[in-house]
PDB file of C-alpha atoms in Angstrom:
ATOM      1  CA  MET A  29     -51.732-117.630  50.118  1.00  0.00           C
ATOM      2  CA  ALA A  30     -54.955-118.696  48.165  1.00  0.00           C
ATOM      3  CA  ILE A  31     -57.690-120.587  49.314  1.00  0.00           C
ATOM      4  CA  LYS A  32     -58.602-123.476  48.350  1.00  0.00           C
ATOM      5  CA  THR A  33     -62.236-124.907  47.655  1.00  0.00           C
ATOM      6  CA  PRO A  34     -62.888-128.308  47.834  1.00  0.00           C
ATOM      7  CA  PHE A  35     -64.150-129.924  44.799  1.00  0.00           C
ATOM      8  CA  LYS A  36     -67.382-131.563  46.575  1.00  0.00           C
ATOM      9  CA  ASN A  37     -69.220-128.309  47.290  1.00  0.00           C
ATOM     10  CA  GLN A  38     -69.389-127.359  43.817  1.00  0.00           C
ATOM     11  CA  GLN A  39     -72.977-127.871  42.623  1.00  0.00           C
ATOM     12  CA  GLY A  40     -72.681-126.290  39.247  1.00  0.00           C
ATOM     13  CA  SER A  41     -74.810-123.656  39.598  1.00  0.00           C
ATOM     14  CA  ILE A  42     -72.788-121.577  37.088  1.00  0.00           C
ATOM     15  CA  LEU A  43     -74.019-124.066  34.550  1.00  0.00           C
ATOM     16  CA  PHE A  44     -77.184-124.754  34.972  1.00  0.00           C
ATOM     17  CA  TRP A  45     -77.768-120.352  35.235  1.00  0.00           C
ATOM     18  CA  GLY A  46     -75.156-120.622  31.793  1.00  0.00           C
ATOM     19  CA  LEU A  47     -77.819-122.478  29.958  1.00  0.00           C
ATOM     20  CA  VAL A  48     -80.926-120.857  31.527  1.00  0.00           C
ATOM     21  CA  ILE A  49     -79.589-117.908  29.730  1.00  0.00           C
ATOM     22  CA  LEU A  50     -78.705-119.571  26.546  1.00  0.00           C
ATOM     23  CA  LEU A  51     -82.147-121.134  26.306  1.00  0.00           C
ATOM     24  CA  VAL A  52     -84.067-117.338  26.719  1.00  0.00           C
ATOM     25  CA  MET A  53     -81.427-116.117  24.191  1.00  0.00           C
ATOM     26  CA  THR A  54     -82.495-118.654  21.764  1.00  0.00           C
ATOM     27  CA  VAL A  55     -86.216-117.818  22.135  1.00  0.00           C
ATOM     28  CA  LEU A  56     -85.579-114.096  21.414  1.00  0.00           C
ATOM     29  CA  GLY A  57     -83.980-114.808  18.820  1.00  0.00           C
ATOM     30  CA  VAL A  58     -86.567-117.397  17.041  1.00  0.00           C
ATOM     31  CA  ALA A  59     -89.172-114.593  18.230  1.00  0.00           C
ATOM     32  CA  GLY A  60     -87.141-111.884  16.947  1.00  0.00           C
ATOM     33  CA  ALA A  61     -86.656-113.785  13.023  1.00  0.00           C
ATOM     34  CA  ARG A  62     -90.077-114.511  12.553  1.00  0.00           C
ATOM     35  CA  MET A  63     -91.369-111.604  13.547  1.00  0.00           C
ATOM     36  CA  ALA A  64     -89.067-110.093  10.993  1.00  0.00           C
ATOM     37  CA  ALA A  65     -90.920-112.700   8.092  1.00  0.00           C
ATOM     38  CA  THR A  66     -93.951-111.797   9.311  1.00  0.00           C
ATOM     39  CA  ASP A  67     -93.162-107.979   8.895  1.00  0.00           C
ATOM     40  CA  VAL A  68     -92.003-108.797   4.962  1.00  0.00           C
ATOM     41  CA  LYS A  69     -95.153-110.548   4.259  1.00  0.00           C
ATOM     42  CA  ILE A  70     -96.861-107.325   5.859  1.00  0.00           C
ATOM     43  CA  ALA A  71     -95.218-104.916   3.496  1.00  0.00           C
ATOM     44  CA  GLY A  72     -95.269-107.234   0.276  1.00  0.00           C
ATOM     45  CA  ASN A  73     -99.069-107.475   1.030  1.00  0.00           C
ATOM     46  CA  GLU A  74     -99.012-104.049   0.734  1.00  0.00           C
ATOM     47  CA  ILE A  75     -97.495-103.502  -2.180  1.00  0.00           C
ATOM     48  CA  TYR A  76     -99.782-106.254  -3.943  1.00  0.00           C
ATOM     49  CA  GLN A  77    -102.423-103.717  -2.236  1.00  0.00           C
ATOM     50  CA  VAL A  78    -101.191-100.840  -3.773  1.00  0.00           C
ATOM     51  CA  LEU A  79    -100.553-102.887  -7.231  1.00  0.00           C
ATOM     52  CA  ALA A  80    -104.574-103.107  -7.192  1.00  0.00           C
ATOM     53  CA  TYR A  81    -105.158 -99.466  -6.797  1.00  0.00           C
ATOM     54  CA  GLN A  82    -103.430 -98.407  -9.262  1.00  0.00           C
ATOM     55  CA  GLY A  83    -104.305-101.109 -11.643  1.00  0.00           C
ATOM     56  CA  ALA A  84    -108.509 -99.846 -10.939  1.00  0.00           C
ATOM     57  CA  GLU A  85    -107.557 -96.143 -10.841  1.00  0.00           C
ATOM     58  CA  SER A  86    -105.260 -96.780 -14.041  1.00  0.00           C
ATOM     59  CA  THR A  87    -108.022 -98.870 -16.121  1.00  0.00           C
ATOM     60  CA  LEU A  88    -110.932 -96.349 -14.807  1.00  0.00           C
ATOM     61  CA  GLU A  89    -109.089 -93.744 -16.402  1.00  0.00           C
ATOM     62  CA  ARG A  90    -108.332 -95.707 -19.728  1.00  0.00           C
ATOM     63  CA  ALA A  91    -112.347 -96.208 -19.906  1.00  0.00           C
ATOM     64  CA  THR A  92    -113.284 -93.047 -19.739  1.00  0.00           C
ATOM     65  CA  ASP A  93    -111.889 -92.577 -23.181  1.00  0.00           C
ATOM     66  CA  LEU A  94    -114.789 -91.903 -25.787  1.00  0.00           C
ATOM     67  CA  PHE A  95    -114.254 -94.753 -27.334  1.00  0.00           C
ATOM     68  CA  PHE A  96    -115.766 -97.296 -24.736  1.00  0.00           C
ATOM     69  CA  GLN A  97    -118.834 -95.062 -24.552  1.00  0.00           C
ATOM     70  CA  THR A  98    -119.840 -94.862 -28.188  1.00  0.00           C
ATOM     71  CA  GLU A  99    -119.905 -99.030 -27.837  1.00  0.00           C
ATOM     72  CA  ALA A 100    -121.469 -99.064 -24.765  1.00  0.00           C
ATOM     73  CA  ALA A 101    -124.618 -96.743 -26.671  1.00  0.00           C
ATOM     74  CA  LYS A 102    -124.244 -99.049 -29.670  1.00  0.00           C
ATOM     75  CA  ALA A 103    -124.710-101.980 -27.337  1.00  0.00           C
ATOM     76  CA  LEU A 104    -128.426-102.998 -27.653  1.00  0.00           C
ATOM     77  CA  ASN A 105    -130.929-103.848 -24.794  1.00  0.00           C
ATOM     78  CA  ASN A 106    -128.665-101.614 -22.282  1.00  0.00           C
ATOM     79  CA  GLN A 107    -125.736-104.669 -22.060  1.00  0.00           C
ATOM     80  CA  TYR A 108    -122.117-103.909 -21.072  1.00  0.00           C
ATOM     81  CA  ILE A 109    -119.050-103.639 -22.490  1.00  0.00           C
ATOM     82  CA  SER A 110    -116.139-105.066 -21.520  1.00  0.00           C
ATOM     83  CA  GLU A 111    -111.929-104.610 -22.074  1.00  0.00           C
ATOM     84  CA  LEU A 112    -109.419-106.596 -20.062  1.00  0.00           C
ATOM     85  CA  PHE A 113    -105.964-104.727 -19.918  1.00  0.00           C
ATOM     86  CA  LYS A 114    -102.979-105.720 -18.466  1.00  0.00           C
ATOM     87  CA  ASP A 115    -100.068-103.126 -16.341  1.00  0.00           C
ATOM     88  CA  ASN A 116     -96.484-103.372 -17.334  1.00  0.00           C
ATOM     89  CA  ALA A 117     -96.170-103.669 -12.977  1.00  0.00           C
ATOM     90  CA  LEU A 118     -94.742-106.799 -12.782  1.00  0.00           C
ATOM     91  CA  GLY A 119     -94.562-108.551 -15.537  1.00  0.00           C
ATOM     92  CA  GLY A 120     -98.209-108.097 -16.781  1.00  0.00           C
ATOM     93  CA  ASP A 121     -99.435-109.505 -13.973  1.00  0.00           C
ATOM     94  CA  VAL A 122    -101.621-106.747 -12.641  1.00  0.00           C
ATOM     95  CA  GLN A 123    -104.728-107.803 -14.749  1.00  0.00           C
ATOM     96  CA  SER A 124    -108.026-105.260 -15.145  1.00  0.00           C
ATOM     97  CA  GLN A 125    -111.541-105.380 -16.501  1.00  0.00           C
ATOM     98  CA  ALA A 126    -113.128-102.031 -17.615  1.00  0.00           C
ATOM     99  CA  ARG A 127    -117.096-102.689 -17.505  1.00  0.00           C
ATOM    100  CA  VAL A 128    -118.690 -99.927 -19.749  1.00  0.00           C
ATOM    101  CA  VAL A 129    -122.919 -99.678 -19.862  1.00  0.00           C
ATOM    102  CA  MET A 130    -125.123 -96.951 -20.983  1.00  0.00           C
ATOM    103  CA  SER A 131    -126.915 -96.020 -18.322  1.00  0.00           C
ATOM    104  CA  ARG A 132    -129.999 -94.042 -17.873  1.00  0.00           C
ATOM    105  CA  LYS A 133    -131.214 -90.097 -19.016  1.00  0.00           C
ATOM    106  CA  ILE A 134    -130.409 -86.700 -16.694  1.00  0.00           C
ATOM    107  CA  ALA A 135    -131.342 -83.984 -18.051  1.00  0.00           C
ATOM    108  CA  CYS A 136    -128.998 -81.516 -19.705  1.00  0.00           C
ATOM    109  CA  SER A 137    -130.837 -77.985 -18.884  1.00  0.00           C
ATOM    110  CA  ALA A 138    -127.525 -76.368 -18.788  1.00  0.00           C
ATOM    111  CA  LEU A 139    -127.072 -76.683 -22.453  1.00  0.00           C
ATOM    112  CA  ASP A 140    -127.191 -73.063 -22.700  1.00  0.00           C
ATOM    113  CA  ASP A 141    -123.696 -72.108 -20.903  1.00  0.00           C
ATOM    114  CA  LEU A 142    -121.612 -74.849 -22.776  1.00  0.00           C
ATOM    115  CA  ALA A 143    -119.230 -73.946 -25.354  1.00  0.00           C
ATOM    116  CA  MET A 144    -120.188 -75.703 -28.738  1.00  0.00           C
ATOM    117  CA  SER A 145    -118.261 -75.834 -31.801  1.00  0.00           C
ATOM    118  CA  ILE A 146    -121.656 -77.106 -33.852  1.00  0.00           C
ATOM    119  CA  ALA A 147    -125.093 -75.655 -33.352  1.00  0.00           C
ATOM    120  CA  MET A 148    -127.684 -77.694 -31.329  1.00  0.00           C
ATOM    121  CA  ASN A 149    -130.481 -77.237 -29.406  1.00  0.00           C
ATOM    122  CA  SER A 150    -131.744 -79.872 -26.332  1.00  0.00           C
ATOM    123  CA  ASP A 151    -134.282 -81.796 -28.785  1.00  0.00           C
ATOM    124  CA  GLU A 152    -131.125 -83.021 -31.402  1.00  0.00           C
ATOM    125  CA  TYR A 153    -128.780 -83.973 -28.314  1.00  0.00           C
ATOM    126  CA  HIS A 154    -129.463 -85.717 -24.554  1.00  0.00           C
ATOM    127  CA  CYS A 155    -127.160 -86.409 -21.445  1.00  0.00           C
ATOM    128  CA  ARG A 156    -126.486 -89.957 -20.562  1.00  0.00           C
ATOM    129  CA  LEU A 157    -124.959 -91.690 -17.924  1.00  0.00           C
ATOM    130  CA  PHE A 158    -122.238 -94.074 -18.488  1.00  0.00           C
ATOM    131  CA  ASP A 159    -121.594 -96.422 -15.593  1.00  0.00           C
ATOM    132  CA  ILE A 160    -117.809 -97.942 -15.588  1.00  0.00           C
ATOM    133  CA  GLU A 161    -117.111-100.387 -13.562  1.00  0.00           C
ATOM    134  CA  VAL A 162    -113.325-102.128 -12.751  1.00  0.00           C
ATOM    135  CA  ASP A 163    -111.609-104.930 -11.197  1.00  0.00           C
ATOM    136  CA  ALA A 164    -108.230-105.149 -10.989  1.00  0.00           C
ATOM    137  CA  LYS A 165    -106.453-107.724  -9.911  1.00  0.00           C
ATOM    138  CA  VAL A 166    -102.589-109.635  -9.130  1.00  0.00           C
ATOM    139  CA  LEU A 167    -102.159-112.784 -10.445  1.00  0.00           C
ATOM    140  CA  GLY A 168    -100.845-114.758  -8.245  1.00  0.00           C
ATOM    141  CA  THR A 169    -101.610-112.969  -4.792  1.00  0.00           C
ATOM    142  CA  GLY A 170    -105.697-113.083  -4.582  1.00  0.00           C
ATOM    143  CA  THR A 171    -105.216-109.248  -4.050  1.00  0.00           C
ATOM    144  CA  LYS A 172    -108.130-106.866  -5.985  1.00  0.00           C
ATOM    145  CA  SER A 173    -109.339-104.057  -5.996  1.00  0.00           C
ATOM    146  CA  THR A 174    -113.144-102.908  -7.063  1.00  0.00           C
ATOM    147  CA  HIS A 175    -114.076 -99.201  -8.240  1.00  0.00           C
ATOM    148  CA  ALA A 176    -116.499 -97.679 -10.184  1.00  0.00           C
ATOM    149  CA  LEU A 177    -117.323 -93.749 -11.885  1.00  0.00           C
ATOM    150  CA  GLY A 178    -120.492 -92.310 -13.696  1.00  0.00           C
ATOM    151  CA  VAL A 179    -119.359 -90.244 -16.657  1.00  0.00           C
ATOM    152  CA  MET A 180    -122.181 -87.708 -18.211  1.00  0.00           C
ATOM    153  CA  ARG A 181    -121.810 -87.496 -21.822  1.00  0.00           C
ATOM    154  CA  LEU A 182    -123.748 -85.521 -24.700  1.00  0.00           C
ATOM    155  CA  ILE A 183    -125.269 -88.018 -27.458  1.00  0.00           C
ATOM    156  CA  PRO A 184    -127.188 -87.620 -30.136  1.00  0.00           C
ATOM    157  CA  ALA A 185    -131.006 -89.293 -29.639  1.00  0.00           C
ATOM    158  CA  SER A 186    -130.772 -90.993 -32.088  1.00  0.00           C
ATOM    159  CA  ALA A 187    -128.717 -93.151 -30.178  1.00  0.00           C
ATOM    160  CA  ASN A 188    -130.763 -92.914 -27.454  1.00  0.00           C
ATOM    161  CA  GLN A 189    -134.528 -94.978 -28.430  1.00  0.00           C
TER     162      GLN A 189
END
């Protein structure tokens, strides 16, 4: 014979605990969704930072071309030359600005050890340091990267005036 429980002894504790568990699960679900959204933002920012870094390195490599040092050597009063580059990453949204300036004279004491295709002596050629600075940015994100490099070149003494 089954035992019958009168309705007046039940007080709804199962309903209360069911609602508490439902509330806890809802809070955990919302927190998990927010964490996932934050992780996506972090990953996106990391990708933009890598793109800006690689854009700066790429532009630094392009700015070491002899053409830019020749143009900087021609500039008056050690003014810098500037060139804007756009990379194809993100449809051209990675832009970088290179500045090249012919800096100070450097002693070229080891010219005898260099293999040269023309005859020269240290009175006709000097070593000069070219400073190259690059600022790269990913448009629309605020991500920036700045790199610098010094390049030593042999240049004619006439350019050292």
